[in-house]
Amino acid sequence: MTDKRYRHISITPNFYQLGTPSFPAYLSLGDDGMIIEGGTGATFVIILNQLKELGIEAERIKYLFLTHTHADHIGAIPRLRRIWPHLKVVASPVGEKLLTRLVTKEEALKEFVEVDRSIARIMLSKGQIDAVPPELDSYKFGVDMVVKEGDRLDLGSGVSWTVYETPGHSPCHTSLHNEREGTLVIGDATGFYLPEKDIFWPNYFHSLEAYCSSIRKLASLPAQRGALSHNGVIEGGIKRYFRKAIRATESYHQEMMARLDRGEALDEIALEKAKWVVTFTALLPFEGIKALAALLVRRSQSAVVSEGMLAIP
Ligand SMILES: [Fe+2]
């Protein structure tokens, strides 16, 4: 039965939002279907129910496209692989390497399981799910198809996506563009954005330089809408959205530098920023957010800002 809390949302005749607002996944439908985003252990059942609600046969879903391989974006993969052996998991070359670590390094898998469970526990405490999903005997991650910049994923009936490598949030981050429909899958390339409050938490966890150049790349593509990996779809004013994302990144980076210049300790800055982040999201446990905030301070510290890097023409 469909969970009334989470119905699918029709974005265009061929593009649907699934999952939950905090952890959305998307479905693109041509003759074949492609799920975009690897979900979480807790959103897996929600996504399955939404597909049922849409009357989509499992066999029709050919691909699962990963925007990136952070723990909160891959949790449904091993669960889907168990029931849909035909599914092809698609990722960037770096994404493939990082997912392979989960198979070969016990520590990496342990860390994933912990984050996935903590997301489920947060969702349970908010009444978004009724139980934490059971752990699996084995987690079969793995990538079946590696895609690079400029590759196309053709789903038939005129639905086709071009791949853009957009690192910066993570080294493996990849975005998609459907030119005909004017849809961009932004993923986490612009960081964490909360449309209701128009707040950005810039997330240049891998590199500030790469993050800004990826935003500039995405801003150069013609689009009417942008699908985010948290908090849904931005409709209209996409160029303006990217300008805001860059401005927010610049001011966050400048704040980090100014505070370091004043002699504030990295830990102190991270703690204060984490306290600010939890005023508008509870995506991860506080300690996880604090560790990410500390990482941002270090990325700002080591960044080499060049002219034009923080501007969108
Ligand atoms: Fe991420």
XYZ file of C-alpha atoms and ligand atoms in Angstrom:
314
model
C 0.000 0.000 0.000
C 1.185 3.482 -0.798
C 2.378 5.458 2.192
C 0.081 8.495 2.204
C 2.914 10.558 3.677
C 4.904 10.286 0.476
C 3.093 10.294 -2.843
C 5.122 10.664 -6.013
C 5.228 14.159 -7.533
C 4.854 14.600 -11.311
C 7.391 17.211 -12.390
C 6.945 16.785 -16.175
C 5.135 14.061 -18.172
C 8.394 12.049 -18.131
C 9.981 13.064 -14.855
C 8.824 12.257 -11.331
C 10.058 13.037 -7.858
C 10.113 10.033 -5.527
C 11.474 9.372 -2.040
C 10.952 12.042 0.622
C 11.517 15.813 0.417
C 14.752 15.499 2.444
C 15.978 12.491 0.466
C 14.399 12.663 -2.973
C 15.091 10.323 -5.871
C 13.803 10.919 -9.382
C 12.348 8.737 -12.102
C 12.928 9.554 -15.751
C 10.733 7.601 -18.139
C 11.260 6.916 -21.818
C 10.670 3.418 -23.163
C 13.049 2.494 -20.371
C 13.109 4.001 -16.907
C 16.001 5.428 -14.925
C 16.010 6.121 -11.213
C 18.284 9.032 -10.387
C 19.880 8.867 -6.900
C 20.796 5.819 -4.865
C 18.420 6.588 -1.978
C 18.835 5.460 1.610
C 17.962 2.233 3.395
C 14.915 4.005 4.815
C 13.645 5.497 1.538
C 14.009 2.220 -0.388
C 10.520 0.938 0.518
C 9.013 4.390 -0.016
C 10.467 4.481 -3.551
C 9.192 0.959 -4.314
C 5.691 1.943 -3.195
C 5.757 5.081 -5.304
C 6.738 3.065 -8.373
C 3.840 0.710 -7.651
C 1.532 3.698 -7.321
C 2.715 4.878 -10.752
C 2.084 1.399 -12.171
C 5.691 1.016 -13.341
C 6.881 -2.549 -13.863
C 10.264 -3.248 -12.257
C 11.568 -4.687 -15.549
C 11.105 -1.330 -17.213
C 13.614 0.340 -14.882
C 16.922 -0.222 -16.560
C 19.278 2.204 -14.802
C 20.017 3.591 -11.370
C 22.099 6.732 -11.825
C 24.257 7.960 -8.944
C 24.914 11.688 -8.624
C 27.609 10.783 -6.084
C 28.534 8.105 -3.595
C 28.177 9.813 -0.197
C 26.570 7.474 2.330
C 23.218 9.316 2.235
C 22.910 8.793 -1.542
C 23.579 5.074 -2.020
C 21.612 3.245 0.690
C 18.922 1.760 -1.553
C 21.445 0.210 -3.987
C 22.106 -3.099 -2.183
C 18.390 -3.466 -1.407
C 17.380 -2.860 -5.031
C 20.114 -5.158 -6.344
C 18.661 -8.026 -4.317
C 15.237 -7.768 -5.912
C 16.088 -6.394 -9.372
C 19.078 -8.270 -10.793
C 18.506 -6.582 -14.163
C 19.201 -3.091 -12.771
C 22.343 -1.349 -14.041
C 23.985 0.989 -11.543
C 25.556 3.935 -13.381
C 28.291 6.178 -11.936
C 31.342 8.244 -12.833
C 34.788 6.575 -12.941
C 35.644 8.033 -9.503
C 32.226 6.969 -8.235
C 32.972 3.403 -9.283
C 36.278 3.442 -7.371
C 34.643 4.847 -4.241
C 31.798 2.323 -4.301
C 34.292 -0.500 -4.752
C 35.889 0.590 -1.446
C 32.644 -0.395 0.268
C 33.093 -3.916 -1.021
C 36.811 -4.246 -0.325
C 37.269 -2.223 2.880
C 35.373 -3.422 5.913
C 35.822 -0.075 7.688
C 34.222 1.837 4.801
C 31.201 -0.491 4.800
C 30.853 -0.159 8.577
C 30.838 3.610 8.281
C 28.182 3.484 5.545
C 25.945 1.176 7.615
C 26.243 3.529 10.588
C 25.324 6.650 8.611
C 22.458 4.835 6.847
C 21.063 3.667 10.205
C 21.424 7.100 11.782
C 19.427 8.618 8.899
C 16.737 5.968 9.465
C 16.690 6.700 13.208
C 16.292 10.447 12.559
C 13.424 9.695 10.137
C 11.812 7.366 12.684
C 12.023 10.016 15.417
C 10.226 12.470 13.125
C 7.491 9.955 12.312
C 8.584 9.764 8.677
C 8.957 5.965 8.781
C 7.499 3.319 11.083
C 10.631 1.234 11.672
C 14.352 1.272 11.018
C 14.880 -1.104 8.077
C 16.594 -4.395 8.951
C 20.293 -4.734 8.264
C 21.237 -6.934 5.319
C 23.391 -10.093 5.526
C 25.483 -8.687 2.738
C 25.628 -5.355 0.953
C 26.164 -5.712 -2.759
C 27.362 -2.387 -4.022
C 29.031 -2.072 -7.386
C 28.764 -0.148 -10.610
C 27.658 -1.795 -13.861
C 28.196 1.102 -16.196
C 30.731 3.923 -15.992
C 29.867 7.231 -17.649
C 32.047 10.240 -18.428
C 31.533 13.851 -19.408
C 29.527 14.087 -22.624
C 28.165 10.521 -22.550
C 24.477 10.125 -23.242
C 21.917 7.956 -21.542
C 19.121 7.298 -24.014
C 15.879 5.972 -22.539
C 13.957 5.922 -25.823
C 10.945 7.950 -27.010
C 13.094 11.083 -27.129
C 14.113 11.009 -23.463
C 17.852 11.392 -23.313
C 20.353 12.704 -20.760
C 23.853 14.098 -21.178
C 26.392 13.460 -18.444
C 28.408 16.306 -16.881
C 31.169 15.719 -14.370
C 30.619 18.190 -11.526
C 33.168 17.481 -8.762
C 33.704 19.720 -5.740
C 30.995 18.502 -3.392
C 32.617 15.101 -3.786
C 35.318 13.960 -6.201
C 32.815 11.679 -7.971
C 29.892 14.082 -8.352
C 28.080 13.889 -11.694
C 25.090 15.807 -13.052
C 22.635 15.165 -15.879
C 21.037 17.406 -18.462
C 17.935 16.715 -20.511
C 18.139 19.496 -23.047
C 14.806 18.786 -24.703
C 12.919 18.915 -21.420
C 15.071 21.677 -19.904
C 15.781 19.592 -16.817
C 19.095 19.623 -14.982
C 19.899 17.099 -12.297
C 22.044 19.271 -10.037
C 22.421 16.722 -7.243
C 24.466 18.172 -4.381
C 26.660 20.262 -6.705
C 25.244 23.499 -5.237
C 25.433 22.254 -1.647
C 22.532 22.031 0.757
C 19.750 24.426 -0.208
C 16.497 24.879 1.661
C 13.980 26.536 -0.712
C 11.451 27.405 2.049
C 14.003 29.583 3.807
C 16.208 30.379 0.812
C 19.241 29.252 2.816
C 22.420 27.724 1.391
C 24.957 25.687 3.271
C 27.740 25.558 0.677
C 29.215 22.038 0.651
C 32.624 22.170 -1.050
C 33.777 19.097 0.875
C 36.178 17.987 -1.856
C 37.472 21.286 -3.289
C 36.285 24.893 -3.333
C 37.884 25.485 -6.731
C 36.248 22.441 -8.366
C 32.909 23.213 -6.666
C 32.795 26.720 -8.139
C 33.831 25.595 -11.584
C 31.140 22.869 -11.535
C 28.480 25.453 -10.622
C 29.692 27.660 -13.476
C 29.519 24.676 -15.844
C 25.937 23.868 -14.815
C 24.924 27.542 -15.061
C 25.994 27.585 -18.701
C 23.442 24.894 -19.653
C 19.957 25.896 -20.796
C 17.389 24.698 -18.255
C 14.012 25.538 -16.746
C 14.354 23.399 -13.685
C 16.986 21.879 -11.444
C 16.537 18.689 -9.449
C 18.399 18.708 -6.143
C 19.478 15.663 -4.159
C 17.939 17.215 -1.059
C 14.736 19.258 -0.907
C 13.297 18.714 -4.365
C 13.144 20.677 -7.585
C 13.839 24.352 -8.330
C 11.402 25.552 -11.006
C 12.347 28.564 -13.135
C 15.045 31.179 -12.542
C 17.776 28.568 -12.708
C 20.512 31.012 -13.691
C 19.532 33.194 -10.754
C 19.653 30.128 -8.525
C 23.237 29.354 -9.595
C 24.264 32.992 -9.022
C 22.837 32.781 -5.507
C 24.678 29.486 -4.944
C 28.009 31.054 -5.962
C 27.388 34.182 -3.854
C 26.535 32.033 -0.836
C 29.720 30.026 -1.418
C 31.831 33.164 -1.663
C 30.447 34.653 1.516
C 30.810 31.365 3.433
C 34.414 31.025 2.272
C 35.180 34.655 3.155
C 33.685 34.171 6.590
C 35.892 31.099 7.156
C 39.003 33.052 6.099
C 38.132 36.125 8.191
C 37.563 34.014 11.294
C 40.814 32.113 10.797
C 42.608 35.450 10.309
C 41.169 36.654 13.620
C 42.777 33.606 15.229
C 39.627 31.598 15.901
C 40.292 27.879 16.318
C 39.081 25.541 13.568
C 37.118 23.496 16.092
C 35.360 26.549 17.454
C 34.332 27.687 13.980
C 33.100 24.186 13.070
C 31.061 23.904 16.270
C 29.393 27.258 15.724
C 28.628 26.515 12.056
C 27.202 23.082 12.956
C 24.917 24.776 15.500
C 23.725 27.090 12.722
C 23.172 24.194 10.275
C 20.982 22.254 12.702
C 18.657 25.254 12.980
C 17.404 24.414 9.470
C 18.179 20.740 8.883
C 18.569 17.494 10.799
C 19.853 15.472 7.879
C 22.701 13.883 9.819
C 23.553 13.551 13.514
C 25.173 16.681 15.012
C 28.676 15.161 15.209
C 28.565 14.327 11.505
C 27.543 17.876 10.615
C 30.316 19.262 12.825
C 32.912 17.076 11.090
C 31.689 18.340 7.709
C 31.801 21.947 8.939
C 35.418 21.383 10.020
C 36.210 19.946 6.592
C 34.859 23.131 4.980
C 37.174 25.259 7.122
C 40.125 23.161 5.927
C 39.005 23.392 2.278
C 38.758 27.193 2.565
C 42.194 27.272 4.190
C 43.821 25.384 1.327
C 41.856 26.965 -1.538
C 43.549 29.101 -4.149
C 40.941 31.592 -5.291
C 41.545 32.882 -8.795
C 39.924 35.783 -10.561
C 36.463 35.035 -11.894
C 36.228 31.783 -9.935
C 33.383 33.105 -7.797
C 31.384 34.745 -10.596
C 28.805 33.602 -13.095
C 28.728 35.656 -16.272
Fe 26.540 14.564 -0.699
